[in-house]
Structures are given as C-alpha cells and as structure tokens.
Coordinates of C-alpha atoms and ligand atoms in Angstrom, one line a residue:
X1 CA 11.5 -19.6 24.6
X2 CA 9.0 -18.6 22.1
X3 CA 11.3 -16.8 19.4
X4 CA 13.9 -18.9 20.2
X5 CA 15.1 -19.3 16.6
X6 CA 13.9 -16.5 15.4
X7 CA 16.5 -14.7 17.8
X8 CA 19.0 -17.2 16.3
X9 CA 18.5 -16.0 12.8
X10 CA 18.0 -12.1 13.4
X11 CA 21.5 -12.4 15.1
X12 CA 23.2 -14.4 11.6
X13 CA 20.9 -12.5 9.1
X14 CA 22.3 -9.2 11.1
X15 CA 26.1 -10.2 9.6
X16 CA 25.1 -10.6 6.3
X17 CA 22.3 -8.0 5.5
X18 CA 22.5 -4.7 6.8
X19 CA 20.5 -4.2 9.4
X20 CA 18.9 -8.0 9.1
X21 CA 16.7 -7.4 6.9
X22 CA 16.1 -6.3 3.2
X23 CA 13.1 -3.7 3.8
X24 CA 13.3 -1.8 7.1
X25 CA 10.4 -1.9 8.7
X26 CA 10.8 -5.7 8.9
X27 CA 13.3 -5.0 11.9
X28 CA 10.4 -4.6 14.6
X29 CA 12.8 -1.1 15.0
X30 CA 9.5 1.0 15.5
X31 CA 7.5 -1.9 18.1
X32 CA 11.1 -3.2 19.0
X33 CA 11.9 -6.4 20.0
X34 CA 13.3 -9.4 17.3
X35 CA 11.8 -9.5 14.4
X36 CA 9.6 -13.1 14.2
X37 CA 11.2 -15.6 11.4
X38 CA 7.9 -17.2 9.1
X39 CA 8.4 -20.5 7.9
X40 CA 5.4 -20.6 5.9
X41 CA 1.9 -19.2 5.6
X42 CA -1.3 -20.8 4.3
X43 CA -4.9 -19.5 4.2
X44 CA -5.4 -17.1 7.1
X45 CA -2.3 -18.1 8.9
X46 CA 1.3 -17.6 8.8
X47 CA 3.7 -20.3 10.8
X48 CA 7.2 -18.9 12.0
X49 CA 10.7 -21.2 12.6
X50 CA 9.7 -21.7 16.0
X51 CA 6.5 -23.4 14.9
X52 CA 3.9 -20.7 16.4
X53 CA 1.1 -19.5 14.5
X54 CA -0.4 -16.5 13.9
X55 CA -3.5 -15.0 12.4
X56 CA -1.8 -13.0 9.7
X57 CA -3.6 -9.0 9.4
X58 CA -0.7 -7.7 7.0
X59 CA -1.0 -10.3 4.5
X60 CA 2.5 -9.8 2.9
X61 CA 1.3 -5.5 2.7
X62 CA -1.7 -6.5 0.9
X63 CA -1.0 -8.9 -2.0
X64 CA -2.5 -11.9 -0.5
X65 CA -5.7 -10.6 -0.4
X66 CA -7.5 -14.1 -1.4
X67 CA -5.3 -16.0 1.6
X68 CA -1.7 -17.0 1.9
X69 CA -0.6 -19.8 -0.8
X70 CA -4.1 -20.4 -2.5
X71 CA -4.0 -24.1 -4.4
X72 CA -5.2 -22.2 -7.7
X73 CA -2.4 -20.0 -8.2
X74 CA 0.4 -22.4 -6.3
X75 CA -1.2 -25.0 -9.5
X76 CA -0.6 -21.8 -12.3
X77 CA 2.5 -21.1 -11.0
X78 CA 4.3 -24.6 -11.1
X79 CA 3.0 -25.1 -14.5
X80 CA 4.2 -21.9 -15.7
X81 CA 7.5 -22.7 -13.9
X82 CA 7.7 -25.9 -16.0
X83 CA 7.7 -23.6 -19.5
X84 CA 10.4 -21.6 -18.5
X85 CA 10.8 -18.4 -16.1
X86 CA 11.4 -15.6 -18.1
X87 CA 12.5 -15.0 -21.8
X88 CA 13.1 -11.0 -22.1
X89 CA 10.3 -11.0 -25.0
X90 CA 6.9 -10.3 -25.4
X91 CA 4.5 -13.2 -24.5
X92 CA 0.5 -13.3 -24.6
X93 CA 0.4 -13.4 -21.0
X94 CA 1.2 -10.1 -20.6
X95 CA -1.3 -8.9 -23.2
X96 CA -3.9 -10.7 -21.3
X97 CA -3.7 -9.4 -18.0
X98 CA -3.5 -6.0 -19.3
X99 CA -6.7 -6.5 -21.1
X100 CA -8.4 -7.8 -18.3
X101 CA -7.1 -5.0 -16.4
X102 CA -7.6 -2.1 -18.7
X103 CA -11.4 -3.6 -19.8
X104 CA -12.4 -3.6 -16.1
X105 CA -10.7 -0.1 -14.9
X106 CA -12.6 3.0 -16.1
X107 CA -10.3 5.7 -17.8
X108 CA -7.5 3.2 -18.3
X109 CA -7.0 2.3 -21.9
X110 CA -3.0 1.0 -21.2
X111 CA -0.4 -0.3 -18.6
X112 CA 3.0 -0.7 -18.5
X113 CA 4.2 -3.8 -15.9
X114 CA 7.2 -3.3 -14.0
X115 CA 8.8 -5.4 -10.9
X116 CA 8.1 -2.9 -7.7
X117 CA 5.5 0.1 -6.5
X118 CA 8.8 2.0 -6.4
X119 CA 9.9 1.6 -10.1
X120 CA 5.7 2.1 -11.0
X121 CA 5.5 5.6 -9.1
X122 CA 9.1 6.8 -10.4
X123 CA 8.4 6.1 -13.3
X124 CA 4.6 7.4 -13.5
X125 CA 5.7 11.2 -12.4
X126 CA 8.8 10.7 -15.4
X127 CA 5.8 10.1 -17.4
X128 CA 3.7 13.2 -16.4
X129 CA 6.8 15.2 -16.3
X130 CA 7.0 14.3 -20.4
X131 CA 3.8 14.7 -21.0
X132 CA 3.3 18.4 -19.2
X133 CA 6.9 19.6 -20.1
X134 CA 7.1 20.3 -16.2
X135 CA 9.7 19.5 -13.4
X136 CA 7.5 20.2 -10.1
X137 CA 5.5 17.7 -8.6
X138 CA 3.5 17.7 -5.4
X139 CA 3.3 15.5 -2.6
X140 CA 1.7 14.9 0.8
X141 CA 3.1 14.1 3.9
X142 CA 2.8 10.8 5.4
X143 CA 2.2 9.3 1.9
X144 CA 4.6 6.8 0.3
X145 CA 5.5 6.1 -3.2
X146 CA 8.3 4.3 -2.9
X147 CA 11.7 5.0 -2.5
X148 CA 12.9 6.7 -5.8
X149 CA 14.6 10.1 -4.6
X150 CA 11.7 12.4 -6.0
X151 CA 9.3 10.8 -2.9
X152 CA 12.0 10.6 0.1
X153 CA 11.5 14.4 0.7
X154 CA 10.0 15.9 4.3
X155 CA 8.5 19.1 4.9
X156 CA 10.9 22.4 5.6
X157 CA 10.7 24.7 8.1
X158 CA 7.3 26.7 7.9
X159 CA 3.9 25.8 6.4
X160 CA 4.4 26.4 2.5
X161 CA 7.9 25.5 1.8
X162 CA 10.2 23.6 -0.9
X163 CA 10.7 19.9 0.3
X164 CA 14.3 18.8 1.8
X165 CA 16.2 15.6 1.7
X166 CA 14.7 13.0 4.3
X167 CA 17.5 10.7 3.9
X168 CA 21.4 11.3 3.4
X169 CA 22.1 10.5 -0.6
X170 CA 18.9 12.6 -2.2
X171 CA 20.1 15.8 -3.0
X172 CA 19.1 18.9 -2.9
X173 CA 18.5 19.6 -6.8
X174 CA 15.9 17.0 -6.7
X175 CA 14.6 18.3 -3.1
X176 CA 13.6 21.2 -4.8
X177 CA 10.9 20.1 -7.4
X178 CA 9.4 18.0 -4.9
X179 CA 6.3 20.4 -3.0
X180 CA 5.0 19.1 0.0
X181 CA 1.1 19.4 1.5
X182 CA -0.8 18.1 4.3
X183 CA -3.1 15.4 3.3
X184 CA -7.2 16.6 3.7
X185 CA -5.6 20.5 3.5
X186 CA -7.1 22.2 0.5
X187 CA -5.4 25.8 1.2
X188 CA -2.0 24.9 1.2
X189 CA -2.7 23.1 -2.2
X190 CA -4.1 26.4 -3.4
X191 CA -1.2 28.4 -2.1
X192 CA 1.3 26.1 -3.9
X193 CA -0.7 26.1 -6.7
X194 CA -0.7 30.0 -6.7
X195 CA 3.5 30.0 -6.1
X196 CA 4.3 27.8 -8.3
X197 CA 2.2 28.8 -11.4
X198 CA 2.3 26.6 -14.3
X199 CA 5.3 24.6 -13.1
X200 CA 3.3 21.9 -12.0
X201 CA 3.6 18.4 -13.5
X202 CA 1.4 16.4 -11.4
X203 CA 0.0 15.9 -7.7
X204 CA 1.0 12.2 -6.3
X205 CA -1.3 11.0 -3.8
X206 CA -2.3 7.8 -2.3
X207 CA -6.8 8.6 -2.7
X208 CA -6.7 6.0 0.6
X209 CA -3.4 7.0 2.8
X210 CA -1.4 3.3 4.4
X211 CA 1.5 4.7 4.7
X212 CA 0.4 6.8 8.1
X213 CA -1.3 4.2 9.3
X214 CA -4.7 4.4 7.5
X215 CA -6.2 8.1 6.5
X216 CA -9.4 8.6 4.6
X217 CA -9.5 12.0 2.3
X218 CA -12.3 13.8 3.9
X219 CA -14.9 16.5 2.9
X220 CA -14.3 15.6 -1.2
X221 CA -10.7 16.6 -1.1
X222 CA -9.9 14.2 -3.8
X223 CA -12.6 15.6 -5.9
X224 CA -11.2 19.1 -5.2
X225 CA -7.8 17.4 -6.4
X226 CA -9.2 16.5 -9.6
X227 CA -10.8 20.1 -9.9
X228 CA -7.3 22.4 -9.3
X229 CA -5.6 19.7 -11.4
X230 CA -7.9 19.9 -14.4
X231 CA -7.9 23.8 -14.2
X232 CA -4.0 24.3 -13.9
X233 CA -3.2 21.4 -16.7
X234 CA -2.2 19.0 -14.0
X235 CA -1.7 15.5 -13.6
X236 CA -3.6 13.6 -11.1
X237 CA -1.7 10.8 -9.9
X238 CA -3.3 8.2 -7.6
X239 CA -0.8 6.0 -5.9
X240 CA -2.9 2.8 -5.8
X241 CA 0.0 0.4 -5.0
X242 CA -1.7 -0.4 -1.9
X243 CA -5.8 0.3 -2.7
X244 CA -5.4 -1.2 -6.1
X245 CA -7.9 -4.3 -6.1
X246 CA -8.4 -4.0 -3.1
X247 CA -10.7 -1.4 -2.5
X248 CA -12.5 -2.6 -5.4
X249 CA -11.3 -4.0 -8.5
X250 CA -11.2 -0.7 -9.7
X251 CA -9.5 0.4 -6.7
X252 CA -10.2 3.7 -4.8
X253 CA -10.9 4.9 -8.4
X254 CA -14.3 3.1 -8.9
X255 CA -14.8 3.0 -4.7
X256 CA -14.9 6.2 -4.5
X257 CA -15.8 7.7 -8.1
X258 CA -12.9 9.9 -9.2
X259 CA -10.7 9.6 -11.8
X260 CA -6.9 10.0 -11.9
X261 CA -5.4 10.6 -15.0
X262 CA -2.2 8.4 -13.9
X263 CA -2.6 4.7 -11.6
X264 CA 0.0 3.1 -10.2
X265 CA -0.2 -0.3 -8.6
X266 CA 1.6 -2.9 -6.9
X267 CA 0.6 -5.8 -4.1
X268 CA -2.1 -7.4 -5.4
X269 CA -1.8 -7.4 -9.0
X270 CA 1.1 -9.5 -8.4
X271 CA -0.3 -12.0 -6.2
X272 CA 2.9 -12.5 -4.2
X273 CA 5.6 -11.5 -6.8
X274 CA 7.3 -8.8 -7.2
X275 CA 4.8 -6.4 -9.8
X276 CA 4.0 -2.4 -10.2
X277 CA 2.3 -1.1 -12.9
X278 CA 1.6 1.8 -14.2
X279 CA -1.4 3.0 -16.4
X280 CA -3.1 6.0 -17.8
X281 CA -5.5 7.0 -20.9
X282 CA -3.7 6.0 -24.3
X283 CA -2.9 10.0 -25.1
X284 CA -0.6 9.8 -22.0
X285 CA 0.9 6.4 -22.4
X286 CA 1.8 7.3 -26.1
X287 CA 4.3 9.4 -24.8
X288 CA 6.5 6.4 -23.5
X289 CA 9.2 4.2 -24.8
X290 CA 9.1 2.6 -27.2
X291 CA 5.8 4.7 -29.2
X292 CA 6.9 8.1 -27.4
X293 CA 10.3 9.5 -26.4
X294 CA 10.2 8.9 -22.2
X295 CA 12.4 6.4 -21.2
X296 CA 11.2 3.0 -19.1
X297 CA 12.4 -0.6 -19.3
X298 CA 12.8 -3.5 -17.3
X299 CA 14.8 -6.6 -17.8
X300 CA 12.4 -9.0 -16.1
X301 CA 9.4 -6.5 -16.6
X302 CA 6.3 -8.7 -17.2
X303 CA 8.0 -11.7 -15.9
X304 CA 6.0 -14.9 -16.8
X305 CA 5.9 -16.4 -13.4
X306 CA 5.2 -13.0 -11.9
X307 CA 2.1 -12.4 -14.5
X308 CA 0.8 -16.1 -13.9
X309 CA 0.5 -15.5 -10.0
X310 CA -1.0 -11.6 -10.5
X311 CA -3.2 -13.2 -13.2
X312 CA -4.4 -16.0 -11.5
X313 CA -4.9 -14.1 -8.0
X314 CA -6.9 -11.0 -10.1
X315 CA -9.0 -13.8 -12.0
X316 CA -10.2 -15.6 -8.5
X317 CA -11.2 -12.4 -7.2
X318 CA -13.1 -12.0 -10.3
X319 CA -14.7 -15.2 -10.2
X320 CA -16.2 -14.8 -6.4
X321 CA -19.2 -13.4 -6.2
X322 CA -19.2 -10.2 -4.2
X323 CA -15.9 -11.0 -3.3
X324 CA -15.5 -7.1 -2.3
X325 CA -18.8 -6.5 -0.2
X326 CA -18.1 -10.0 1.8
X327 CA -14.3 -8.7 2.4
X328 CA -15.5 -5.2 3.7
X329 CA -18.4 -6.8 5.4
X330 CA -15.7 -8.8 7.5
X331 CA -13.2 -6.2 8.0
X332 CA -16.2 -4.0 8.9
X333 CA -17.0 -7.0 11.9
X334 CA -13.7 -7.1 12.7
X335 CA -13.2 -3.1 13.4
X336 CA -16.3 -2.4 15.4
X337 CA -15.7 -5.6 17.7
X338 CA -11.9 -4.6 18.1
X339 CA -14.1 -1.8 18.9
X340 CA -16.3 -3.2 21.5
X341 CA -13.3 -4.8 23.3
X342 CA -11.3 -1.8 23.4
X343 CA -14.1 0.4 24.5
X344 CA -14.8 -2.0 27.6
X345 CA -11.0 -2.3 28.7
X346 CA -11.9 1.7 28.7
X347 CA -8.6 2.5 26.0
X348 CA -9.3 5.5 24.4
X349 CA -8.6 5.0 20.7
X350 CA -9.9 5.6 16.9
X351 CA -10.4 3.2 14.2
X352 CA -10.0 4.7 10.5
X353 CA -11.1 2.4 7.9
X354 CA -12.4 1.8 4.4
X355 CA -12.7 -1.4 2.7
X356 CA -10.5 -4.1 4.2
X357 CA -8.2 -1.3 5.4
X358 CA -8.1 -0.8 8.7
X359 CA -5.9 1.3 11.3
X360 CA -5.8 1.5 15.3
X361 CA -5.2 4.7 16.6
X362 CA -4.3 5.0 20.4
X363 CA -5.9 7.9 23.0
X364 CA -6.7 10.5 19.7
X365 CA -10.1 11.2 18.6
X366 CA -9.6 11.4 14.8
X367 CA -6.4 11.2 12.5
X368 CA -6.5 13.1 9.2
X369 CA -3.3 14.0 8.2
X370 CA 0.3 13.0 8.9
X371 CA 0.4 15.2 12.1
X372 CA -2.8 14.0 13.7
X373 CA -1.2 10.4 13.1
X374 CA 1.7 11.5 15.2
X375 CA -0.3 12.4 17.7
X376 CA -1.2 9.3 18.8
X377 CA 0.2 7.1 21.3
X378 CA 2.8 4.9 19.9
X379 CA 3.6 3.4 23.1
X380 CA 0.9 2.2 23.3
X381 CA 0.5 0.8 20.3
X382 CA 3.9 -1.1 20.3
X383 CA 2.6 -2.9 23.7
X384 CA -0.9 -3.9 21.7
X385 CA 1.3 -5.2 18.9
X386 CA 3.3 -7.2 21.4
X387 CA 1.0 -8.6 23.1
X388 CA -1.2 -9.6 20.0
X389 CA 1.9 -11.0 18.7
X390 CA 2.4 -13.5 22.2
X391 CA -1.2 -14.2 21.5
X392 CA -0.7 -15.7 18.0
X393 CA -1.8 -12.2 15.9
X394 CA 0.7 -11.0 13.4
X395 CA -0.6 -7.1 13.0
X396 CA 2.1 -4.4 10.9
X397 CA 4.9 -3.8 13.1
X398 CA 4.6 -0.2 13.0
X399 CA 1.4 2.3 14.6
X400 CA 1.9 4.2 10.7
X401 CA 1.0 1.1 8.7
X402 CA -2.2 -0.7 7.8
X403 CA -3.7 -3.7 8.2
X404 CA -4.7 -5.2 5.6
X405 CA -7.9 -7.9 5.5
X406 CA -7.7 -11.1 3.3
X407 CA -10.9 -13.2 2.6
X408 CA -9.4 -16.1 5.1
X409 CA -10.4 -13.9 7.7
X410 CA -13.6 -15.4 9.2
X411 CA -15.6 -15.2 12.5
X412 CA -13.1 -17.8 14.2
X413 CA -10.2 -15.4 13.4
X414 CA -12.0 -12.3 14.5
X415 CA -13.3 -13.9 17.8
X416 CA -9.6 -15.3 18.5
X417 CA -8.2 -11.9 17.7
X418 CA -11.3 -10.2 20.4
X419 CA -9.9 -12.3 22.8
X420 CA -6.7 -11.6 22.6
X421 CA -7.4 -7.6 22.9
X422 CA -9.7 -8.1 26.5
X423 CA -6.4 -10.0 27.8
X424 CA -4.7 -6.8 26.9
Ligands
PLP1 C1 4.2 -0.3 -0.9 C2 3.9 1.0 -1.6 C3 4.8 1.5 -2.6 C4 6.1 0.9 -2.9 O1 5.9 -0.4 -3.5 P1 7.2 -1.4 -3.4 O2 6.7 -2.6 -4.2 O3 7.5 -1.6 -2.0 O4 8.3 -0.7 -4.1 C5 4.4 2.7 -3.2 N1 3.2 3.3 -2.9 C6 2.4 2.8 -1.9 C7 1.1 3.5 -1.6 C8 2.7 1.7 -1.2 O5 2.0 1.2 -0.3

C-alpha cells in the first residue's frame, strides 16, 4: 500500500492533535483522502514515511523558493546553532538583514521581525489604526492575512454590507470594523469609501491573491487602490506574506510598480523558519513600541536561528544572477505545457499566473475574484490532485491555493509532471 504509514500516523497524530494536524489545510479535508506523512525533502523533491517521492510544487507555501534543504543555509544554520538559539536581546544579525532588506525595497526605510504572517498582518493594521486614529479597515474576499480575528470575517447578506464572524469565537464587535470588497471591483470600494467617510484606517490586500487559488488585480486596480487611499488619508496595506521575494525581491511592489504604504511578509524571508515582518516608511514605524506608543513584542522575535536561515536564503537569491527572470521563465514553461496537455485531453480549464505563481482552474474561462474562483470545478480538481499525487507530484491540497515554483524545478521535473497530466 502506497500510504501505508502515512495512514498509520494520521490515525495516532488524530489522538493527540486536533484534527491531526496543526494547520488545517494539511488534513487533505478539501481533496480528501489521508494526508501524505514527509520524511524529508531535498532540492526539488520531498520524500514521505513510505519512501515515495514527489516533485514538490508547494514548497513549504513558498519559503523554499531556492530548493528544499540548500547546503548553504543547512551550513549557516548549524553554525549559528553552535552559538546559541536565542538570547531575548538585540544582536547584529537582526540589524543586518533589515538593512539588506530595507536598502533593496523602495519606500521601506524600517521593519519590525516577528515569528508568523499572522502576528505581521495583525499587527500591521494595529499600526495603521495608530497612526490614522481610525478603527475601520477594509478587506477583500478570498484574501488571507492570517488568522488574527480582524481577517476571519465573510461577507453579509447583500453587496455593500458590514463583515460577520466566519468562525465561532470572533465576535461581533470586531466583525463590525472589518469592510469587506470583491477583489478587481473598484465600485464597491467607492461605495464603502463613500459610507464610511473618514473612518477608514487602511485597505489590506494581497497586490497578487494565493489565498483563492491565484488571482491577478486586473485593469490597474491596485493603482486605483493607491489613488482612493492617498485621497481619503488611507493606508495601503499590501499583504506580501506570500509575493514577498518572490515576485521580485521587491515583491509585487517593485513587479508591478506601486507602492504600499505598509508590507507585510512572511515565507521566504524566513527561509524555512517561522518569520513575518512588517515594514513601512520611518514616519509610520515611529509610531511603534518602543519610539511610538503602539504596542508589538515578541519573545523569540528576531530569533537567531530563524534570521540566519531568512538571511542566508535572501542572500543566495541575491547572489544568482537573474535568479527572478530564470524562475518565471520556468514556471512560465511549466504553465503553458500543463497547458498543452490539458488542452489535448480536451479539459476545459484556466491558468492564472504571475511570476512563479501559478493556479489551475477547472471548466471556467477566467477567475478574478473570490466568486469566479468558486465557480470552478473542484471536483475536478481534487481527482487532478489525486492522481498527480499517485504519480509522484505533490501540488497544494486545495483548488483555492497556489502553487508555488522553486528554482529546483527544471525541464526533467516539468516533463515528469506533463506526463503525469496526459495519464490523467
Ligand atoms: C500564509 C499567509 C499569511 C499567514 O502567514 P502565517 O505565517 O501562516 O501566519 C498571511 N497572508 C498571506 C497572504 C499568506 O499567504
């Protein structure tokens, strides 16, 4: 049997950990079946307890955009290791990935590290609340921050509405300042902007969408964003835990030339371990603890080991020549000849991508917004994921996720994965 002890482990892990599993969407509950058990993961490939291998397209979410366990930051980490963990005080480690950060990212003159894209996105709209002396904030749907209580809010009944709860423990009170949109839908930005005039903090939006499978902003809608925001005294908030570094360095930011006033990131800057971070101009950031009056802290927040691996993984990308254009020239190949196959097996589908972001979207023409991503056949998807998954290619358990490209992905991996698809 070819899950054999992966079956095993989901059945003891499900005693011990609710659900199994310590993030939900590990559970396989959305493509069903038993969640697959890795052992370990090098390069392009991850290797579960059964001993199968797969060509790995989720790459951990995104962090291990350079390849699974690269020797140069496995090497920076066990030294680091040998000097201690973690100390709960400064150290110049942290000053120097922020400078090599903030040096490299237009508009960003400070960061603040923290341990999750959760705490980074929390605490990036605290921030913006501070600094506009505002409570309401505006969201899309489909988009994901994190799961602090001010993100896990779904649409009402109706088009323009107040957000409610979308999960039993966030309450109403905190329901309320959250505003929700379509993503690509200027008007109903407009409209809230017109109901809710001058209680607007900030608008929080992921400038690439992952989190509904991938959804590109179309017709300039971010740069409309940018405008409404800049005439109403607005934040701009761009949710770059997942298109951080990975679009470009400079994210969607620099790949597609507009400026957020607040960046969150997450997955790659930490190159495996656990890292967010926030970051904004310096007349923004002033407002935080300790210079300013809002509140943020974290115990292990700029962790050494944690630092050493974003460091290390930030610096290699650094130090490849056109490490972006070769990555989006791969996961370019890789979409049109997924393509090709599906088009000659006759499935009707769409491919959204940008970058090494890439979605498959079954028998719809185009998916712009949350709805449009429903709208497609999830069926369908869950029996291509299974059957990719049988032939040896681990894609995101889910038809609303991503997948995201690392650099190991070359023309063996993509021809493997081709093959797998006519079999389909
Ligand atoms: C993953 C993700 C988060 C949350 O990050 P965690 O590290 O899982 O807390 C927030 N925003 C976006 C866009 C993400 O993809």
């Amino acid at each position: 049997m070819r899950y054999q002890r992966s079956s095993a482990l989901f059945q003891e892990a499900q005693k011990y950990i609710p659900g199994g599993v310590n993030s939900p969407v590990r559970a396989f509950k959305s493509v069903g079946g038993v969640p697959v058990f890795m052992q370990s993961a090098k390069g392009a490939y991850l290797t579960d307890v059964d001993g199968n291998q797969y060509i790995d397209y989720i790459n951990s979410w995104g962090p291990a955009i350079i390849g699974h366990a690269h020797e140069m930051v496995v090497e920076a980490v066990k030294k680091q290791a040998e000097s201690g963990f973690s100390f709960g005080t400064p150290t110049e480690l942290e000053t120097e990935i922020a400078k090599l950060i903030t040096e490299r990212i237009n508009g960003i003159d400070q960061i603040r590290m923290v341990s999750s894209g959760t705490e980074a996105c929390m605490s990036a709209i605290r921030l913006a609340r501070g600094f506009t002396g505002r409570d309401k904030i505006i969201k899309f749907e489909g988009c994901y921050h994190g799961h602090s209580d001010a993100f896990l809010i779904k649409a009402g009944s109706g088009a323009i509405t107040f957000g409610n709860p979308n999960s039993p423990g966030v309450t109403q009170g905190t329901a309320k300042d959250t505003l929700l949109a379509r993503y690509n839908d200027l008007e109903q930005i407009e409209a809230l902007f017109q109901n809710n005039e001058g209680e607007i903090a900030a608008i929080i939006i992921e400038p690439v969408a992952g989190n509904m499978g991938c959804v590109l902003p179309e017709n300039n809608f971010l740069q409309n964003l940018r405008k409404i925001c800049d005439e109403n005294g607005t934040l701009l908030i761009f949710d770059e835990v997942m298109t951080g570094f990975r679009l470009a360095f400079g994210g969607a930011q620099e790949r597609l030339g507009v400026k957020a006033d607040i960046v969150t990131y997450g997955k790659v800057i930490g190159g495996g371990m656990p890292v967010g971070a926030f970051a904004a101009r310096e007349e923004i950031m002033d407002y935080l603890a300790p210079k300013g009056a809002v509140y943020q802290a974290g115990t292990l927040s700029g962790n050494p080991l944690a630092m050493r691996a974003g460091l290390e993984t930030l610096k290699i990308i650094l130090s490849e020549k056109d490490f972006y254009l070769s990555l989006n020239a791969q996961t370019e190949k890789l979409a049109s000849e997924v393509a090709k196959a599906l088009d000659e097996k006759g499935i009707h589908h769409c491919i959204n991508r940008l970058g090494s972001m890439m979605s498959v979207f079954f028998d719809v023409d185009k998916v712009q917004n949350f709805d449009e991503a429903q709208n497609a056949n999830h069926q369908k998807f869950n029996q291509f994921f299974h059957h990719l998954l049988n032939n040896g290619i681990y894609l995101p358990p889910s038809g609303y996720e991503t997948w995201f490209i690392s650099s190991h992905i070359q023309d063996a991996e993509i021809e493997k994965t081709v093959e797998a698809i006519r079999s389909f």
